[in-house]
Amino acid sequence: MNATLVSAEGWFPASWRSCPVRQMPAYADPTQLKEVEARLAGAAPVIAIDQAARLREATADLAEGRGFLLQGGDCAESFDDPVAQQVAGIVGLFDAMAERLKPAIDGPLVEIARIAGQFAKPRSALDETHGGVTLPAYRGDIVNGMEFDAPTRKADPSRMIRAHMQSVGTAASLAAARGNGRTIFTSHEALLLPYEEPLTRHDPVGRWWATSGHMLWLGDRTRQLDGGHVEYLRGIENVVGVKCGPSLTPDELLRLIDRLDPRGRPGKLVLIGRFGARKIGELLPPLMRAARGRPVVWTIDPMHGNTSMVGDRKVRRLPDILAEIDAFLAIAAAEGVHGDGIHLEMSALDVTECIGGRGPASIDELDKNWLTTCDPRLNRAQAIDLAAHVAALIG
């Protein structure tokens, strides 16, 4: 990996390695990990730098109050996904949602899919126990497998190679899916840094870009100011998302903004609220006031803060999801902030994972077509209806 270009601030793609890092798998064989990283360093980029720069231009418009951002897709991609079918499905779903949204938007609709790299998942617990047997938690196909047995749950660096190959194919299929010039950009959580670092490349003027995706985001569990994830993301030129959860204080938010974007570039940062319908009214206004005057983009993730547990089952209800969106847009208007978009976990399939609307009516119906590898997603009909709901609010 080329680490010879060091920024004036002391950043280079591997500088995160000197920082404490959370949510990283424990690989048993360091030599194998280094070999995989070296292969990735010589591998093809997933996306082109000029397209990542194009997204930066689009989010700059959002930061100026023009347009709307629609971000969504699977909770986590799987190695078993049929790529062509997945791409066709997500493009069709974005088209259907855009048809509802665009007439209500003053400006362009910026479309970003959770795809072509969304293979890693943060976990609240390191291990899982079933039937008296304890094994490492499933961290996404890029790290280990979902089947509950010791060999499958072992963190395997070679999975990064497979994730990269699938991401390259997915991104290429996505880029070719539309012939009308409209682009769906790619995004994922920048969680597995040994994967991100070797895919970080510099442009002709020496600026560093993540070529693993057009937009990368910082998770709510990895936003420590002195942590490796913040250190990595502060040095790339891509649009960077920041998940803003209930524990984030206004002071911490300002320090994150200053750390990730000290030059205050319009649209560089997308702040993604995820509070829950019951907490957003208390927690979001102070954050918006603190960030007033900063050229950030504000969006809402109404999925993660509205997740509850019923036994071992994760449950999300559409009325709670809609209520958080309603509150977000109302708070933004009251604070004089442009409510710039929504961030959804959704499927183009007729899954039965979120209760309400044109989905299952109760917990008892969730098993009819529960397909997610992790968190519940809106199905196609629910997502389209949500887009129509948002359009009515902003139109």
mmCIF file of C-alpha atoms in Angstrom:
data_model
loop_
_atom_site.group_PDB
_atom_site.id
_atom_site.type_symbol
_atom_site.label_atom_id
_atom_site.label_comp_id
_atom_site.label_asym_id
_atom_site.label_seq_id
_atom_site.Cartn_x
_atom_site.Cartn_y
_atom_site.Cartn_z
ATOM 1 C CA MET A 1 0.000 0.000 0.000
ATOM 2 C CA ASN A 2 1.310 3.425 -0.944
ATOM 3 C CA ALA A 3 1.657 5.531 2.201
ATOM 4 C CA THR A 4 4.207 7.981 0.831
ATOM 5 C CA LEU A 5 1.736 10.824 0.313
ATOM 6 C CA VAL A 6 1.184 12.272 3.769
ATOM 7 C CA SER A 7 -1.129 15.241 4.234
ATOM 8 C CA ALA A 8 -0.111 18.379 6.086
ATOM 9 C CA GLU A 9 -2.276 17.125 8.947
ATOM 10 C CA GLY A 10 -0.275 13.920 9.176
ATOM 11 C CA TRP A 11 -2.872 11.709 7.511
ATOM 12 C CA PHE A 12 -2.270 8.780 5.187
ATOM 13 C CA PRO A 13 -4.407 5.682 4.524
ATOM 14 C CA ALA A 14 -2.765 3.634 7.296
ATOM 15 C CA SER A 15 -2.669 6.359 9.962
ATOM 16 C CA TRP A 16 -5.749 4.837 11.630
ATOM 17 C CA ARG A 17 -3.538 1.965 12.812
ATOM 18 C CA SER A 18 -2.037 4.143 15.541
ATOM 19 C CA CYS A 19 -5.498 4.747 17.064
ATOM 20 C CA PRO A 20 -7.768 2.627 19.257
ATOM 21 C CA VAL A 21 -10.317 0.820 17.103
ATOM 22 C CA ARG A 22 -13.686 -0.675 18.046
ATOM 23 C CA GLN A 23 -15.872 -3.199 16.250
ATOM 24 C CA MET A 24 -12.939 -4.923 14.530
ATOM 25 C CA PRO A 25 -12.789 -8.727 14.170
ATOM 26 C CA ALA A 26 -9.956 -10.688 15.732
ATOM 27 C CA TYR A 27 -8.101 -12.427 12.902
ATOM 28 C CA ALA A 28 -6.132 -15.465 14.053
ATOM 29 C CA ASP A 29 -3.498 -15.313 11.300
ATOM 30 C CA PRO A 30 -1.832 -11.874 10.870
ATOM 31 C CA THR A 31 0.210 -13.129 7.922
ATOM 32 C CA GLN A 32 -2.888 -14.159 6.007
ATOM 33 C CA LEU A 33 -4.479 -10.780 6.779
ATOM 34 C CA LYS A 34 -1.462 -8.938 5.366
ATOM 35 C CA GLU A 35 -1.548 -11.078 2.226
ATOM 36 C CA VAL A 36 -5.207 -10.226 1.677
ATOM 37 C CA GLU A 37 -4.533 -6.529 2.206
ATOM 38 C CA ALA A 38 -1.703 -6.672 -0.340
ATOM 39 C CA ARG A 39 -4.014 -8.305 -2.893
ATOM 40 C CA LEU A 40 -6.621 -5.621 -2.341
ATOM 41 C CA ALA A 41 -3.994 -2.906 -2.754
ATOM 42 C CA GLY A 42 -3.383 -4.149 -6.287
ATOM 43 C CA ALA A 43 -7.027 -4.828 -7.079
ATOM 44 C CA ALA A 44 -9.397 -2.795 -9.227
ATOM 45 C CA PRO A 45 -11.322 0.043 -7.573
ATOM 46 C CA VAL A 46 -15.005 -0.579 -6.947
ATOM 47 C CA ILE A 47 -15.963 2.922 -8.107
ATOM 48 C CA ALA A 48 -14.302 5.657 -10.141
ATOM 49 C CA ILE A 49 -12.898 8.709 -8.364
ATOM 50 C CA ASP A 50 -14.590 11.106 -10.786
ATOM 51 C CA GLN A 51 -17.976 9.678 -9.811
ATOM 52 C CA ALA A 52 -17.213 10.094 -6.106
ATOM 53 C CA ALA A 53 -16.354 13.708 -6.913
ATOM 54 C CA ARG A 54 -19.656 14.036 -8.765
ATOM 55 C CA LEU A 55 -21.513 12.982 -5.623
ATOM 56 C CA ARG A 56 -19.620 15.640 -3.656
ATOM 57 C CA GLU A 57 -20.977 18.228 -6.089
ATOM 58 C CA ALA A 58 -24.515 16.909 -5.644
ATOM 59 C CA THR A 59 -24.380 16.997 -1.843
ATOM 60 C CA ALA A 60 -22.960 20.524 -1.982
ATOM 61 C CA ASP A 61 -26.257 21.546 -3.583
ATOM 62 C CA LEU A 62 -28.122 19.762 -0.793
ATOM 63 C CA ALA A 63 -26.143 21.702 1.798
ATOM 64 C CA GLU A 64 -27.330 24.900 0.092
ATOM 65 C CA GLY A 65 -30.954 23.803 0.493
ATOM 66 C CA ARG A 66 -31.585 22.479 -3.009
ATOM 67 C CA GLY A 67 -32.868 18.971 -3.651
ATOM 68 C CA PHE A 68 -33.409 15.843 -1.574
ATOM 69 C CA LEU A 69 -31.381 12.736 -0.748
ATOM 70 C CA LEU A 70 -32.864 9.246 -0.957
ATOM 71 C CA GLN A 71 -30.533 6.659 0.552
ATOM 72 C CA GLY A 72 -31.558 3.069 1.070
ATOM 73 C CA GLY A 73 -31.053 -0.609 0.537
ATOM 74 C CA ASP A 74 -30.334 -3.817 2.363
ATOM 75 C CA CYS A 75 -29.298 -3.940 5.987
ATOM 76 C CA ALA A 76 -26.396 -6.150 4.869
ATOM 77 C CA GLU A 77 -25.470 -7.679 1.548
ATOM 78 C CA SER A 78 -24.893 -11.417 1.315
ATOM 79 C CA PHE A 79 -22.544 -13.554 -0.750
ATOM 80 C CA ASP A 80 -25.655 -15.517 -1.731
ATOM 81 C CA ASP A 81 -27.295 -12.479 -3.345
ATOM 82 C CA PRO A 82 -27.988 -12.872 -7.074
ATOM 83 C CA VAL A 83 -26.270 -9.686 -8.221
ATOM 84 C CA ALA A 84 -28.217 -9.047 -11.417
ATOM 85 C CA GLN A 85 -31.536 -9.574 -9.651
ATOM 86 C CA GLN A 86 -30.492 -7.419 -6.684
ATOM 87 C CA VAL A 87 -29.422 -4.542 -8.911
ATOM 88 C CA ALA A 88 -32.543 -4.709 -11.058
ATOM 89 C CA GLY A 89 -34.675 -4.759 -7.933
ATOM 90 C CA ILE A 90 -33.036 -1.780 -6.231
ATOM 91 C CA VAL A 91 -33.044 0.285 -9.439
ATOM 92 C CA GLY A 92 -36.718 -0.454 -9.941
ATOM 93 C CA LEU A 93 -37.496 0.453 -6.346
ATOM 94 C CA PHE A 94 -35.552 3.727 -6.566
ATOM 95 C CA ASP A 95 -37.413 4.547 -9.801
ATOM 96 C CA ALA A 96 -40.789 3.926 -8.162
ATOM 97 C CA MET A 97 -39.894 6.014 -5.111
ATOM 98 C CA ALA A 98 -38.440 8.787 -7.271
ATOM 99 C CA GLU A 99 -41.702 8.963 -9.216
ATOM 100 C CA ARG A 100 -43.444 9.902 -5.958
ATOM 101 C CA LEU A 101 -40.750 12.193 -4.608
ATOM 102 C CA LYS A 102 -39.546 14.236 -7.560
ATOM 103 C CA PRO A 103 -42.714 16.314 -8.141
ATOM 104 C CA ALA A 104 -42.482 17.554 -4.539
ATOM 105 C CA ILE A 105 -38.761 18.412 -4.541
ATOM 106 C CA ASP A 106 -37.288 21.808 -5.312
ATOM 107 C CA GLY A 107 -34.103 20.635 -7.009
ATOM 108 C CA PRO A 108 -32.511 17.309 -7.916
ATOM 109 C CA LEU A 109 -33.111 13.971 -6.235
ATOM 110 C CA VAL A 110 -29.778 12.471 -5.157
ATOM 111 C CA GLU A 111 -30.025 8.679 -5.053
ATOM 112 C CA ILE A 112 -27.588 6.589 -2.992
ATOM 113 C CA ALA A 113 -27.963 2.844 -2.481
ATOM 114 C CA ARG A 114 -26.648 0.789 0.406
ATOM 115 C CA ILE A 115 -24.949 -1.568 -2.020
ATOM 116 C CA ALA A 116 -21.628 -2.766 -3.511
ATOM 117 C CA GLY A 117 -19.847 -2.893 -0.156
ATOM 118 C CA GLN A 118 -22.406 -3.080 2.672
ATOM 119 C CA PHE A 119 -21.117 -6.419 3.930
ATOM 120 C CA ALA A 120 -19.891 -5.595 7.452
ATOM 121 C CA LYS A 121 -22.140 -5.089 10.472
ATOM 122 C CA PRO A 122 -21.383 -3.634 13.918
ATOM 123 C CA ARG A 123 -22.557 -5.707 16.856
ATOM 124 C CA SER A 124 -23.575 -4.812 20.392
ATOM 125 C CA ALA A 125 -22.148 -8.095 21.709
ATOM 126 C CA LEU A 126 -18.961 -9.920 20.720
ATOM 127 C CA ASP A 127 -20.486 -13.377 21.110
ATOM 128 C CA GLU A 128 -23.744 -15.291 20.695
ATOM 129 C CA THR A 129 -24.907 -18.207 22.824
ATOM 130 C CA HIS A 130 -27.374 -20.861 21.694
ATOM 131 C CA GLY A 131 -28.058 -24.130 23.463
ATOM 132 C CA GLY A 132 -25.192 -23.568 25.854
ATOM 133 C CA VAL A 133 -22.702 -23.006 23.004
ATOM 134 C CA THR A 134 -20.985 -19.611 22.693
ATOM 135 C CA LEU A 135 -19.441 -18.491 19.395
ATOM 136 C CA PRO A 136 -18.333 -15.167 17.884
ATOM 137 C CA ALA A 137 -21.176 -12.957 16.701
ATOM 138 C CA TYR A 138 -21.979 -12.793 12.999
ATOM 139 C CA ARG A 139 -20.345 -9.595 11.682
ATOM 140 C CA GLY A 140 -21.429 -9.752 8.045
ATOM 141 C CA ASP A 141 -20.291 -11.951 5.171
ATOM 142 C CA ILE A 142 -17.097 -9.963 4.696
ATOM 143 C CA VAL A 143 -15.955 -11.199 8.148
ATOM 144 C CA ASN A 144 -17.628 -14.539 8.884
ATOM 145 C CA GLY A 145 -20.665 -16.655 8.073
ATOM 146 C CA MET A 146 -24.133 -16.606 9.586
ATOM 147 C CA GLU A 147 -24.402 -20.377 10.240
ATOM 148 C CA PHE A 148 -23.925 -21.097 13.925
ATOM 149 C CA ASP A 149 -20.884 -23.358 13.929
ATOM 150 C CA ALA A 150 -17.292 -22.720 14.948
ATOM 151 C CA PRO A 151 -15.602 -22.888 11.513
ATOM 152 C CA THR A 152 -18.165 -20.579 9.914
ATOM 153 C CA ARG A 153 -18.076 -18.031 12.720
ATOM 154 C CA LYS A 154 -14.283 -17.743 12.589
ATOM 155 C CA ALA A 155 -13.142 -14.379 11.181
ATOM 156 C CA ASP A 156 -11.614 -15.135 7.774
ATOM 157 C CA PRO A 157 -9.599 -12.418 5.939
ATOM 158 C CA SER A 158 -10.100 -14.121 2.563
ATOM 159 C CA ARG A 159 -13.755 -13.106 2.710
ATOM 160 C CA MET A 160 -12.628 -9.554 1.926
ATOM 161 C CA ILE A 161 -11.477 -10.742 -1.502
ATOM 162 C CA ARG A 162 -14.855 -12.242 -2.251
ATOM 163 C CA ALA A 163 -16.648 -9.129 -0.978
ATOM 164 C CA HIS A 164 -14.480 -6.961 -3.217
ATOM 165 C CA MET A 165 -15.107 -9.084 -6.307
ATOM 166 C CA GLN A 166 -18.853 -9.043 -5.718
ATOM 167 C CA SER A 167 -18.813 -5.295 -5.052
ATOM 168 C CA VAL A 168 -16.972 -4.603 -8.315
ATOM 169 C CA GLY A 169 -19.569 -6.587 -10.241
ATOM 170 C CA THR A 170 -22.465 -5.004 -8.382
ATOM 171 C CA ALA A 171 -21.192 -1.460 -8.924
ATOM 172 C CA ALA A 172 -20.631 -2.125 -12.617
ATOM 173 C CA SER A 173 -24.136 -3.565 -12.992
ATOM 174 C CA LEU A 174 -25.607 -0.602 -11.140
ATOM 175 C CA ALA A 175 -23.765 1.889 -13.351
ATOM 176 C CA ALA A 176 -25.052 0.138 -16.475
ATOM 177 C CA ALA A 177 -28.619 -0.284 -15.260
ATOM 178 C CA ARG A 178 -29.836 3.134 -16.358
ATOM 179 C CA GLY A 179 -29.413 4.564 -19.796
ATOM 180 C CA ASN A 180 -30.913 7.969 -19.030
ATOM 181 C CA GLY A 181 -27.903 9.554 -17.342
ATOM 182 C CA ARG A 182 -29.378 9.322 -13.841
ATOM 183 C CA THR A 183 -26.930 7.816 -11.405
ATOM 184 C CA ILE A 184 -27.472 5.748 -8.317
ATOM 185 C CA PHE A 185 -24.381 6.125 -6.178
ATOM 186 C CA THR A 186 -23.087 3.423 -3.820
ATOM 187 C CA SER A 187 -22.525 3.612 -0.069
ATOM 188 C CA HIS A 188 -21.678 1.506 2.953
ATOM 189 C CA GLU A 189 -20.522 1.835 6.542
ATOM 190 C CA ALA A 190 -16.736 2.225 6.746
ATOM 191 C CA LEU A 191 -16.396 -0.431 9.417
ATOM 192 C CA LEU A 192 -13.738 -2.921 8.311
ATOM 193 C CA LEU A 193 -10.677 -0.700 7.972
ATOM 194 C CA PRO A 194 -8.274 -3.400 6.690
ATOM 195 C CA TYR A 195 -10.616 -3.527 3.673
ATOM 196 C CA GLU A 196 -10.952 0.246 3.279
ATOM 197 C CA GLU A 197 -7.268 1.144 3.568
ATOM 198 C CA PRO A 198 -5.903 -0.771 0.543
ATOM 199 C CA LEU A 199 -8.742 0.499 -1.629
ATOM 200 C CA THR A 200 -7.849 4.121 -0.824
ATOM 201 C CA ARG A 201 -6.214 5.677 -3.874
ATOM 202 C CA HIS A 202 -4.950 9.155 -4.739
ATOM 203 C CA ASP A 203 -5.903 11.306 -7.706
ATOM 204 C CA PRO A 204 -3.409 13.160 -9.947
ATOM 205 C CA VAL A 205 -3.180 16.106 -7.550
ATOM 206 C CA GLY A 206 -2.506 13.882 -4.533
ATOM 207 C CA ARG A 207 -5.933 13.855 -2.882
ATOM 208 C CA TRP A 208 -6.980 10.543 -1.315
ATOM 209 C CA TRP A 209 -10.306 8.909 -2.174
ATOM 210 C CA ALA A 210 -11.971 5.735 -0.953
ATOM 211 C CA THR A 211 -12.631 3.695 -4.088
ATOM 212 C CA SER A 212 -14.686 1.115 -2.186
ATOM 213 C CA GLY A 213 -17.804 3.293 -2.544
ATOM 214 C CA HIS A 214 -18.970 6.763 -3.483
ATOM 215 C CA MET A 215 -20.091 7.573 0.076
ATOM 216 C CA LEU A 216 -18.910 6.002 3.317
ATOM 217 C CA TRP A 217 -20.494 6.570 6.696
ATOM 218 C CA LEU A 218 -19.325 6.551 10.301
ATOM 219 C CA GLY A 219 -21.419 4.335 12.547
ATOM 220 C CA ASP A 220 -22.958 5.355 15.848
ATOM 221 C CA ARG A 221 -20.737 2.779 17.602
ATOM 222 C CA THR A 222 -17.460 3.920 15.998
ATOM 223 C CA ARG A 223 -17.586 7.728 16.172
ATOM 224 C CA GLN A 224 -14.959 8.101 18.933
ATOM 225 C CA LEU A 225 -12.923 11.259 18.238
ATOM 226 C CA ASP A 226 -9.637 9.480 18.954
ATOM 227 C CA GLY A 227 -10.713 6.270 17.219
ATOM 228 C CA GLY A 228 -9.422 4.681 14.061
ATOM 229 C CA HIS A 229 -12.653 5.081 12.115
ATOM 230 C CA VAL A 230 -12.772 8.855 12.576
ATOM 231 C CA GLU A 231 -9.042 9.006 11.779
ATOM 232 C CA TYR A 232 -9.546 7.121 8.506
ATOM 233 C CA LEU A 233 -12.584 9.070 7.379
ATOM 234 C CA ARG A 234 -11.078 12.479 8.096
ATOM 235 C CA GLY A 235 -8.546 12.010 5.304
ATOM 236 C CA ILE A 236 -10.650 10.934 2.336
ATOM 237 C CA GLU A 237 -12.292 13.294 -0.143
ATOM 238 C CA ASN A 238 -15.536 11.291 -0.466
ATOM 239 C CA VAL A 239 -18.831 12.348 1.021
ATOM 240 C CA VAL A 240 -18.816 11.076 4.610
ATOM 241 C CA GLY A 241 -21.945 10.253 6.573
ATOM 242 C CA VAL A 242 -22.131 10.471 10.365
ATOM 243 C CA LYS A 243 -24.764 8.460 12.218
ATOM 244 C CA CYS A 244 -26.057 10.660 15.044
ATOM 245 C CA GLY A 245 -27.636 8.589 17.810
ATOM 246 C CA PRO A 246 -29.177 9.370 21.209
ATOM 247 C CA SER A 247 -25.849 9.511 23.061
ATOM 248 C CA LEU A 248 -24.372 12.223 20.820
ATOM 249 C CA THR A 249 -24.120 15.620 22.539
ATOM 250 C CA PRO A 250 -23.998 18.971 20.728
ATOM 251 C CA ASP A 251 -20.390 19.483 21.824
ATOM 252 C CA GLU A 252 -19.378 16.062 20.535
ATOM 253 C CA LEU A 253 -21.106 16.753 17.232
ATOM 254 C CA LEU A 254 -19.193 19.996 16.757
ATOM 255 C CA ARG A 255 -15.904 18.280 17.543
ATOM 256 C CA LEU A 256 -16.719 15.546 15.034
ATOM 257 C CA ILE A 257 -17.542 18.125 12.372
ATOM 258 C CA ASP A 258 -14.292 19.957 13.058
ATOM 259 C CA ARG A 259 -12.318 16.709 12.974
ATOM 260 C CA LEU A 260 -13.885 15.304 9.811
ATOM 261 C CA ASP A 261 -14.221 18.554 7.857
ATOM 262 C CA PRO A 262 -12.085 21.328 9.329
ATOM 263 C CA ARG A 263 -12.319 23.365 6.105
ATOM 264 C CA GLY A 264 -16.115 23.484 6.156
ATOM 265 C CA ARG A 265 -16.717 22.263 2.607
ATOM 266 C CA PRO A 266 -20.405 22.304 1.602
ATOM 267 C CA GLY A 267 -21.887 18.816 1.437
ATOM 268 C CA LYS A 268 -18.763 17.012 2.643
ATOM 269 C CA LEU A 269 -20.652 15.719 5.698
ATOM 270 C CA VAL A 270 -24.094 14.115 5.787
ATOM 271 C CA LEU A 271 -25.455 14.000 9.340
ATOM 272 C CA ILE A 272 -27.817 11.039 9.650
ATOM 273 C CA GLY A 273 -30.081 11.230 12.693
ATOM 274 C CA ARG A 274 -31.224 7.956 14.264
ATOM 275 C CA PHE A 275 -33.019 8.691 17.513
ATOM 276 C CA GLY A 276 -36.363 6.918 17.513
ATOM 277 C CA ALA A 277 -39.812 8.479 17.303
ATOM 278 C CA ARG A 278 -40.017 8.902 21.086
ATOM 279 C CA LYS A 279 -36.681 10.658 21.504
ATOM 280 C CA ILE A 280 -36.194 12.789 18.396
ATOM 281 C CA GLY A 281 -38.211 15.728 19.710
ATOM 282 C CA GLU A 282 -35.863 16.098 22.665
ATOM 283 C CA LEU A 283 -32.538 15.186 21.059
ATOM 284 C CA LEU A 284 -32.492 16.583 17.527
ATOM 285 C CA PRO A 285 -33.156 20.315 18.073
ATOM 286 C CA PRO A 286 -30.011 20.931 20.201
ATOM 287 C CA LEU A 287 -27.872 19.192 17.567
ATOM 288 C CA MET A 288 -29.342 21.228 14.735
ATOM 289 C CA ARG A 289 -28.787 24.434 16.706
ATOM 290 C CA ALA A 290 -25.185 23.487 17.429
ATOM 291 C CA ALA A 291 -24.470 22.778 13.754
ATOM 292 C CA ARG A 292 -26.203 25.935 12.506
ATOM 293 C CA GLY A 293 -23.962 27.750 10.063
ATOM 294 C CA ARG A 294 -22.010 24.623 9.180
ATOM 295 C CA PRO A 295 -22.515 23.529 5.531
ATOM 296 C CA VAL A 296 -23.730 20.031 6.420
ATOM 297 C CA VAL A 297 -26.525 17.906 5.006
ATOM 298 C CA TRP A 298 -29.165 16.690 7.486
ATOM 299 C CA THR A 299 -31.019 13.428 6.833
ATOM 300 C CA ILE A 300 -32.962 10.989 8.990
ATOM 301 C CA ASP A 301 -32.561 7.244 9.478
ATOM 302 C CA PRO A 302 -35.950 6.304 10.974
ATOM 303 C CA MET A 303 -35.120 2.610 11.113
ATOM 304 C CA HIS A 304 -32.469 1.987 13.772
ATOM 305 C CA GLY A 305 -33.939 4.097 16.562
ATOM 306 C CA ASN A 306 -37.280 2.355 16.180
ATOM 307 C CA THR A 307 -36.051 -1.197 16.709
ATOM 308 C CA SER A 308 -37.307 -3.178 19.694
ATOM 309 C CA MET A 309 -36.799 -6.757 20.826
ATOM 310 C CA VAL A 310 -39.652 -9.205 21.318
ATOM 311 C CA GLY A 311 -37.931 -12.319 22.597
ATOM 312 C CA ASP A 312 -35.096 -12.938 20.153
ATOM 313 C CA ARG A 313 -36.875 -11.068 17.366
ATOM 314 C CA LYS A 314 -36.009 -7.566 16.194
ATOM 315 C CA VAL A 315 -39.213 -5.661 15.531
ATOM 316 C CA ARG A 316 -39.812 -2.438 13.593
ATOM 317 C CA ARG A 317 -43.212 -0.836 13.100
ATOM 318 C CA LEU A 318 -44.078 1.386 10.149
ATOM 319 C CA PRO A 319 -46.081 3.918 12.233
ATOM 320 C CA ASP A 320 -42.978 4.594 14.352
ATOM 321 C CA ILE A 321 -40.836 4.963 11.218
ATOM 322 C CA LEU A 322 -43.253 7.471 9.703
ATOM 323 C CA ALA A 323 -43.576 9.330 13.003
ATOM 324 C CA GLU A 324 -39.821 9.907 13.177
ATOM 325 C CA ILE A 325 -39.754 11.202 9.598
ATOM 326 C CA ASP A 326 -42.658 13.543 10.380
ATOM 327 C CA ALA A 327 -40.870 14.828 13.479
ATOM 328 C CA PHE A 328 -37.577 15.265 11.623
ATOM 329 C CA LEU A 329 -39.103 17.439 8.911
ATOM 330 C CA ALA A 330 -41.122 19.462 11.428
ATOM 331 C CA ILE A 331 -38.088 20.068 13.659
ATOM 332 C CA ALA A 332 -35.929 21.018 10.681
ATOM 333 C CA ALA A 333 -38.519 23.569 9.564
ATOM 334 C CA ALA A 334 -38.797 24.994 13.076
ATOM 335 C CA GLU A 335 -35.016 25.309 13.349
ATOM 336 C CA GLY A 336 -34.624 26.919 9.928
ATOM 337 C CA VAL A 337 -32.760 23.872 8.597
ATOM 338 C CA HIS A 338 -33.329 22.197 5.250
ATOM 339 C CA GLY A 339 -34.470 18.602 5.881
ATOM 340 C CA ASP A 340 -32.312 17.072 3.206
ATOM 341 C CA GLY A 341 -33.316 13.406 3.004
ATOM 342 C CA ILE A 342 -34.064 9.948 4.334
ATOM 343 C CA HIS A 343 -31.912 6.869 4.945
ATOM 344 C CA LEU A 344 -33.801 3.565 4.862
ATOM 345 C CA GLU A 345 -33.237 -0.143 5.187
ATOM 346 C CA MET A 346 -35.486 -1.513 2.475
ATOM 347 C CA SER A 347 -35.860 -4.397 0.069
ATOM 348 C CA ALA A 348 -37.220 -4.582 -3.451
ATOM 349 C CA LEU A 349 -38.802 -7.902 -2.468
ATOM 350 C CA ASP A 350 -42.139 -8.545 -0.793
ATOM 351 C CA VAL A 351 -40.525 -9.343 2.542
ATOM 352 C CA THR A 352 -42.480 -9.438 5.805
ATOM 353 C CA GLU A 353 -40.035 -7.797 8.192
ATOM 354 C CA CYS A 354 -41.626 -4.483 9.305
ATOM 355 C CA ILE A 355 -45.119 -4.386 10.796
ATOM 356 C CA GLY A 356 -47.750 -2.071 9.338
ATOM 357 C CA GLY A 357 -49.024 -0.611 6.092
ATOM 358 C CA ARG A 358 -48.788 -3.027 3.181
ATOM 359 C CA GLY A 359 -46.778 -5.419 5.314
ATOM 360 C CA PRO A 360 -47.470 -7.891 8.112
ATOM 361 C CA ALA A 361 -50.161 -6.834 10.523
ATOM 362 C CA SER A 362 -48.617 -8.427 13.587
ATOM 363 C CA ILE A 363 -45.525 -10.137 14.977
ATOM 364 C CA ASP A 364 -47.130 -13.489 14.201
ATOM 365 C CA GLU A 365 -46.932 -12.732 10.448
ATOM 366 C CA LEU A 366 -43.247 -11.810 10.313
ATOM 367 C CA ASP A 367 -42.126 -15.339 9.499
ATOM 368 C CA LYS A 368 -44.086 -15.467 6.247
ATOM 369 C CA ASN A 369 -41.186 -14.037 4.249
ATOM 370 C CA TRP A 370 -38.439 -13.009 6.687
ATOM 371 C CA LEU A 371 -35.278 -12.946 4.547
ATOM 372 C CA THR A 372 -32.943 -10.396 6.135
ATOM 373 C CA THR A 373 -29.549 -11.513 7.448
ATOM 374 C CA CYS A 374 -29.689 -8.914 10.203
ATOM 375 C CA ASP A 375 -32.225 -6.084 10.655
ATOM 376 C CA PRO A 376 -35.840 -5.775 9.451
ATOM 377 C CA ARG A 377 -36.335 -3.948 6.143
ATOM 378 C CA LEU A 378 -39.289 -2.202 4.575
ATOM 379 C CA ASN A 379 -40.723 -4.182 1.685
ATOM 380 C CA ARG A 380 -41.227 -2.705 -1.755
ATOM 381 C CA ALA A 381 -44.809 -1.563 -1.177
ATOM 382 C CA GLN A 382 -44.005 -0.056 2.225
ATOM 383 C CA ALA A 383 -41.031 1.851 0.803
ATOM 384 C CA ILE A 384 -43.064 3.270 -2.091
ATOM 385 C CA ASP A 385 -45.869 4.295 0.273
ATOM 386 C CA LEU A 386 -43.289 5.940 2.550
ATOM 387 C CA ALA A 387 -41.964 7.943 -0.410
ATOM 388 C CA ALA A 388 -45.499 9.137 -1.172
ATOM 389 C CA HIS A 389 -45.913 10.087 2.496
ATOM 390 C CA VAL A 390 -42.713 12.139 2.433
ATOM 391 C CA ALA A 391 -43.711 13.807 -0.820
ATOM 392 C CA ALA A 392 -46.981 14.938 0.762
ATOM 393 C CA LEU A 393 -45.037 16.445 3.665
ATOM 394 C CA ILE A 394 -42.492 18.377 1.620
ATOM 395 C CA GLY A 395 -44.626 19.258 -1.377
#
